[in-house]
Structures are given as structure tokens and as C-alpha cells.
Short mmCIF file of C-alpha atoms and ligand atoms in Angstrom, two decimals:
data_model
loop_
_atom_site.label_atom_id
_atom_site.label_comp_id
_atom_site.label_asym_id
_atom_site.label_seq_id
_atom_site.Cartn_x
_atom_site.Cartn_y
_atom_site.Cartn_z
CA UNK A 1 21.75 0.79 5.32
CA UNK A 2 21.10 2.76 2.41
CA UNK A 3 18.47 2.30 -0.30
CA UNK A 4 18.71 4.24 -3.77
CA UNK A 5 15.65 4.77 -6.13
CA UNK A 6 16.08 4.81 -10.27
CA UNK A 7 12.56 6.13 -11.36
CA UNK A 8 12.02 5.02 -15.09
CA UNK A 9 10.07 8.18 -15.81
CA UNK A 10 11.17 11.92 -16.45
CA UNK A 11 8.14 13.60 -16.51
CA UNK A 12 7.92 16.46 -14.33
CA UNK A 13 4.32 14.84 -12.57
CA UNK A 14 5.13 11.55 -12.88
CA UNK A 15 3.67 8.92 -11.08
CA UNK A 16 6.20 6.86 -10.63
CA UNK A 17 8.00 9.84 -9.38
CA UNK A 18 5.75 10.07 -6.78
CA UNK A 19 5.52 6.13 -6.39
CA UNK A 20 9.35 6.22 -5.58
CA UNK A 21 8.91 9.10 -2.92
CA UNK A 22 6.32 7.01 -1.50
CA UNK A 23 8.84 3.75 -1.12
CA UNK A 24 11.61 5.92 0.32
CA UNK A 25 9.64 7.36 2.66
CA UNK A 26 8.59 3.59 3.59
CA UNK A 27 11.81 3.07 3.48
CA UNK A 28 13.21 5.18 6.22
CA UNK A 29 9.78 4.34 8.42
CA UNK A 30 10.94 0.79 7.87
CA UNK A 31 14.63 1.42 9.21
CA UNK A 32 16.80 1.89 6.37
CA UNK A 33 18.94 5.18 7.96
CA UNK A 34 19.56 6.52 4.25
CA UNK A 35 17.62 6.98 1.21
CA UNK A 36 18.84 8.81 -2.26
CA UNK A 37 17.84 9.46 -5.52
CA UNK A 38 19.36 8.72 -8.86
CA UNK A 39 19.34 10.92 -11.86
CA UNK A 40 19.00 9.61 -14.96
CA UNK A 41 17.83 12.45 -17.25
CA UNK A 42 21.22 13.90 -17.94
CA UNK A 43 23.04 10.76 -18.87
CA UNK A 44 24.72 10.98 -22.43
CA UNK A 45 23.46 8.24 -24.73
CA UNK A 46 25.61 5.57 -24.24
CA UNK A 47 28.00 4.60 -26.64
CA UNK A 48 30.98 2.04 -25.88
CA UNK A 49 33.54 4.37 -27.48
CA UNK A 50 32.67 7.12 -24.62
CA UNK A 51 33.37 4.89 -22.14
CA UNK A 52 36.53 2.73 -23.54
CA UNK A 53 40.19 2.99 -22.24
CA UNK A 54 41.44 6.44 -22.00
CA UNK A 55 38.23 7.57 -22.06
CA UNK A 56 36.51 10.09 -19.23
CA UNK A 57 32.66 9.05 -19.33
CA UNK A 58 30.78 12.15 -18.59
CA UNK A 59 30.02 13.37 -15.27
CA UNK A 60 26.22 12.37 -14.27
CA UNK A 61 27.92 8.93 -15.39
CA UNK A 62 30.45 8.98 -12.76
CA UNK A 63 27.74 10.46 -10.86
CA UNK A 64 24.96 7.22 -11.04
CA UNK A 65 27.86 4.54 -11.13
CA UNK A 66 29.39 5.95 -7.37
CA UNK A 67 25.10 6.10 -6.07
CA UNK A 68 24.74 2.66 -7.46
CA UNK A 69 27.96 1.85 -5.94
CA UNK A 70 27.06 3.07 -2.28
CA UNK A 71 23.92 2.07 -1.99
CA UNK A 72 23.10 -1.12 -0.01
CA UNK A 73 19.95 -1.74 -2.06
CA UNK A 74 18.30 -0.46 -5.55
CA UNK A 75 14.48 -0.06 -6.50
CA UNK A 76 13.77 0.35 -9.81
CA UNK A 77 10.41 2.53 -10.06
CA UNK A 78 9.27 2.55 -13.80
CA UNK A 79 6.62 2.70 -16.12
CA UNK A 80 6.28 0.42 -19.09
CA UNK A 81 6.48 2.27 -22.53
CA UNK A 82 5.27 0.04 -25.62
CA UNK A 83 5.16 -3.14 -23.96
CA UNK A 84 8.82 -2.25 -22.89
CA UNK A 85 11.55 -0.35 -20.27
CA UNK A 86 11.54 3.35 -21.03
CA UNK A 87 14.67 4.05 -23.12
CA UNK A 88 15.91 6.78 -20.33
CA UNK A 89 15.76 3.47 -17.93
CA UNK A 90 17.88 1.47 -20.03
CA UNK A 91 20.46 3.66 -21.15
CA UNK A 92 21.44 4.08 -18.02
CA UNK A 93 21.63 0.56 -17.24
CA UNK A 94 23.73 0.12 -20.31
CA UNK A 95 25.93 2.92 -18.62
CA UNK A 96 26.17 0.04 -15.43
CA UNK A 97 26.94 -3.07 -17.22
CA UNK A 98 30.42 -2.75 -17.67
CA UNK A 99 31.44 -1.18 -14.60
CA UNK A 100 29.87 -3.84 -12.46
CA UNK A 101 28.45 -2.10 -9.61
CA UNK A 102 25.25 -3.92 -9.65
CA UNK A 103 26.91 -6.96 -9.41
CA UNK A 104 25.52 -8.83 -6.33
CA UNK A 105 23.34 -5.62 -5.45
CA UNK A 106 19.86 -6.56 -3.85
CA UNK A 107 17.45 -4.91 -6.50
CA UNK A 108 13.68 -4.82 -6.07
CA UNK A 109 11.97 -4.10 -9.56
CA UNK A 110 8.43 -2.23 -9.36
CA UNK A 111 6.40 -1.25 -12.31
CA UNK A 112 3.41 1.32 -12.11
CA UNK A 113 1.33 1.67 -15.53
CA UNK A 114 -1.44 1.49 -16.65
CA UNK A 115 -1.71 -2.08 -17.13
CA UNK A 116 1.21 -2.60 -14.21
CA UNK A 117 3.85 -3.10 -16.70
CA UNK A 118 4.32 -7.07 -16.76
CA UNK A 119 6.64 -6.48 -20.08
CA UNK A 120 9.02 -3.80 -18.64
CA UNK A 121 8.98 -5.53 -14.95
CA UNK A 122 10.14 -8.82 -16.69
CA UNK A 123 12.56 -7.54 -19.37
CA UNK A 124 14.44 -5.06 -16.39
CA UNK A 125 14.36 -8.52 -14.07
CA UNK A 126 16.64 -10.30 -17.31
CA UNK A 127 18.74 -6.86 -17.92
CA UNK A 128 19.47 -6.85 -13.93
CA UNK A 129 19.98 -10.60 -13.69
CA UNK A 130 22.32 -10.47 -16.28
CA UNK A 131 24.12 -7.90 -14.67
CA UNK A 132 24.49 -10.15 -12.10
CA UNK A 133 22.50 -7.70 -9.71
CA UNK A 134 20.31 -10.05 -6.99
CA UNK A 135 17.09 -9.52 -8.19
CA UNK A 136 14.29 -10.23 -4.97
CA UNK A 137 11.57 -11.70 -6.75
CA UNK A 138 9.41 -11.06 -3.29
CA UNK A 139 10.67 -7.81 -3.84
CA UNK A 140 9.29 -7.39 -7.08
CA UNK A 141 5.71 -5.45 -7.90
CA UNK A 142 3.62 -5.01 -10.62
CA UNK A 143 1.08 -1.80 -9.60
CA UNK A 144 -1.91 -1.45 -12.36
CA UNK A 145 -4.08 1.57 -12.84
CA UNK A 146 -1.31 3.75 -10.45
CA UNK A 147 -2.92 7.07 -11.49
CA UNK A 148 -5.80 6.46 -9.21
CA UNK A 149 -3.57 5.11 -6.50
CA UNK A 150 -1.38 7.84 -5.36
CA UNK A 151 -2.50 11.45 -4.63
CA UNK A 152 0.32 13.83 -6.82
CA UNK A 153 -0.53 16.63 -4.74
CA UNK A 154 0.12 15.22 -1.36
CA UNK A 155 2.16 12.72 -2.56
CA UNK A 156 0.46 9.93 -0.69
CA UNK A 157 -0.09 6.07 -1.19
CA UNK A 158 -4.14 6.24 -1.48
CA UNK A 159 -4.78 2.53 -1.75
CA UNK A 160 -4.17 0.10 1.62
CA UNK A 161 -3.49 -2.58 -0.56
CA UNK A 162 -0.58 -0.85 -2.60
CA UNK A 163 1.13 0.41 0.45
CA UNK A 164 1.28 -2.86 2.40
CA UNK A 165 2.62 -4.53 -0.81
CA UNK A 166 5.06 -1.81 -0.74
CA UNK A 167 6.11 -2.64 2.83
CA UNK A 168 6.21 -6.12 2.24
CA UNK A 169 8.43 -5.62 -0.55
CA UNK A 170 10.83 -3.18 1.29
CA UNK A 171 11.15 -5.97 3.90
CA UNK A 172 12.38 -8.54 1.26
CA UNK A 173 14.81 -6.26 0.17
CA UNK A 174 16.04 -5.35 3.60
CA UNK A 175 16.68 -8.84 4.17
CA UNK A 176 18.25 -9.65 1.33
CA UNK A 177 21.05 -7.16 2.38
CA UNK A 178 21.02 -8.15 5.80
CA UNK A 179 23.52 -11.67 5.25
CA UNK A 180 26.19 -9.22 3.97
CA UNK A 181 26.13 -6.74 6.62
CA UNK A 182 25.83 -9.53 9.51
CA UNK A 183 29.21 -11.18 7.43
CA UNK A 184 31.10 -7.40 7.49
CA UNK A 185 30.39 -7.41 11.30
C1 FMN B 1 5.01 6.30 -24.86
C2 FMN B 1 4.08 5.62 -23.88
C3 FMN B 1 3.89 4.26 -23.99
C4 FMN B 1 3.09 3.60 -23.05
N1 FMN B 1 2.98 2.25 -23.13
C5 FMN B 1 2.34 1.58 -22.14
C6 FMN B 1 2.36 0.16 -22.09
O1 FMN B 1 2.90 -0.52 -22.93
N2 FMN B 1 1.74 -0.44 -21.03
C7 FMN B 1 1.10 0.28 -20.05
O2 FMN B 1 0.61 -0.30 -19.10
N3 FMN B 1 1.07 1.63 -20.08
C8 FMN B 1 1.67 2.29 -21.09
N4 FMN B 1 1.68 3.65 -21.11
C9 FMN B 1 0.94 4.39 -20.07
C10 FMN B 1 1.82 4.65 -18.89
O3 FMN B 1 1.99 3.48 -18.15
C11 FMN B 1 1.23 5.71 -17.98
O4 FMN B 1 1.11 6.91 -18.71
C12 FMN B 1 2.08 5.92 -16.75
O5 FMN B 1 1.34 6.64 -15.83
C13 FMN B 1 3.35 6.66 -17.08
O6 FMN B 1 4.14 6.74 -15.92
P1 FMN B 1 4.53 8.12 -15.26
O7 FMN B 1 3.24 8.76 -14.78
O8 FMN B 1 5.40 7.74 -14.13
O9 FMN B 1 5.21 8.95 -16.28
C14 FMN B 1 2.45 4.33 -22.03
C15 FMN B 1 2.65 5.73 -21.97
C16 FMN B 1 3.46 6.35 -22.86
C17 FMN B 1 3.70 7.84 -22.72
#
């Protein structure tokens, strides 16, 4: 089973970058056999026209749509910007919508900000649901005041409490992928 990670954030020592390395790591302690990482950052703006018939969308497009496309399961790792998803985050779900490869993909949503990002969390739950992506709610985190709650250097969950959401959460996913895989066998 693979899991991909979208982090919201393109700051160099983000901490949502280093929430997402701390859920994939989870991740592969928790049995999923592969883990990746989507990029986000180099994704044109998007614009309908670029991505029309006879059109050739650029390549870190083809690039996120075949990750997204592979992967068993999504989380979304982002901060909240203005009471809203980071523009970065939703261009590049804008980049998704039309070529449907969320579409029935298990998604777990977490938000890390300063006030845990109950805006973004909920307005990237509607963008994904209307995608048709499966959105786990049980899946689904807010994480307040994350600065104090990872270590950037070591790049360590500090707080119990975050981590065994985190598990929790990765276990929801898991089995919402599970029903699929048992059918393909
Ligand atoms: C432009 C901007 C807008 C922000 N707006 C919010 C907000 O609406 N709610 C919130 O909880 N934090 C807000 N913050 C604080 C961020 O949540 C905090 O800086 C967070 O650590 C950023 O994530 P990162 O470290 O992964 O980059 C904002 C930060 C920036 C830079």
C-alpha cells in the first residue's frame, strides 16, 4: 500500500514539512510498504486553456496527477493562511479536478497552525469531497500551536498526544483502503 503526502506549505523550515515527515514515517512503522512525496511548488498556475484538448499541461503536472494516481491513500498536511487553504495547496488541486484521480481516493486532511486551521481543514474537506475523493473524517486532524510540537531539528513528534492522534488517524486511513484491496484479491 502506498501513502502520498501534499504539504500545503513551501517554506524551506516548515512545520508542516516536518509534520508530514513525521506521518510518513508513522506511516511505514504502521505497515504501509511505500511512502512518497508530492511537489507542489513548481506547478504552473492553473489555467483551463493550459490544460484543454490538444493541450500538453506542463510537466510537474503530469508529474502530481501520475503520484496522486498511484498512491493508495493521500494526506493533506497544510497550514491555514487567512482563515483559508494556502493558494500553492489549491492550485494544485485545481490541477486534479478535471483529471479525476482523486476520485474515490481515501484522503485524510490534517491542518497544523497556529490556531489548528479549522477554516482551511474544512474548506480542503468540501474541495476534496467535491472531487469526489473519500474524505476519512476519523482521519481528519486539526493540530493547534504545532511550532511547539515538533522538534525541526530532529524532526520529531514532541507531544504524546499529537503522535497517537497521528496513529490513530493513519489507521482510519489504512482501513479505508483496505475494502478495495481485499475486492482486487
Ligand atoms: C500569510 C499567513 C497567514 C496566516 N494565517 C493564519 C490563519 O488564518 N490561521 C492560523 O491558525 N495561522 C495562520 N498563520 C500562521 C501559520 O499557521 C503558521 O505560521 C504556521 O506555522 C505556518 O505553517 P508552516 O510552518 O508549515 O509554514 C498564517 C501565516 C501566514 C504566513
Amino acid at each position: 500500500m502506498m501513502l502520498l503526502a501534499i504539504s500545503g506549505s513551501l517554506r524551506a523550515a516548515s512545520s508542516n514539512g516536518v509534520l508530514m515527515g513525521a506521518v510518513l514515517e508513522l506511516a511505514r512503522a504502521g505497515g504501509w510498504d511505500e511512502t512518497a512525496v508530492a511537489r507542489i511548488g513548481e506547478l504552473p498556475l492553473f489555467n483551463p486553456d493550459l490544460d484543454g484538448e490538444g493541450a500538453t499541461p506542463a510537466k510537474p503536472v503530469g508529474a502530481l496527477r501520475q503520484a496522486v494516481g498511484q498512491a493508495d491513500a493521500v494526506v493533506v498536511v497544510s497550514p491555514e493562511y487567512a482563515h483559508g487553504v494556502p493558494g500553492a495547496l489549491k492550485n494544485a488541486l485545481d490541477w486534479l479536478v478535471s483529471s479525476a484521480e482523486f476520485v474515490d481516493k481515501p484522503v485524510a486532511v490534517i491542518t497544523a497552525s497556529a490556531s489548528g486551521g479549522e477554516y482551511a481543514n474544512a474548506q480542503l474537506r468540501e474541495t476534496l469531497r467535491m472531487m469526489t475523493a473519500t474524505v476519512v473524517e476519523e482521519a481528519c486532524l486539526t493540530v493547534p500551536g504545532i511550532a511547539a510540537k515538533v522538534d525541526q531539528a530532529t524532526g520529531d513528534i514532541t507531544d504524546d498526544a499529537l503522535r497517537e492522534a497521528l496513529r490513530r488517524a493513519l489507521g482510519a486511513l489504512r482501513a479505508a483502503v483496505r475494502p478495495a484491496s481485499t475486492t482486487a484479491v
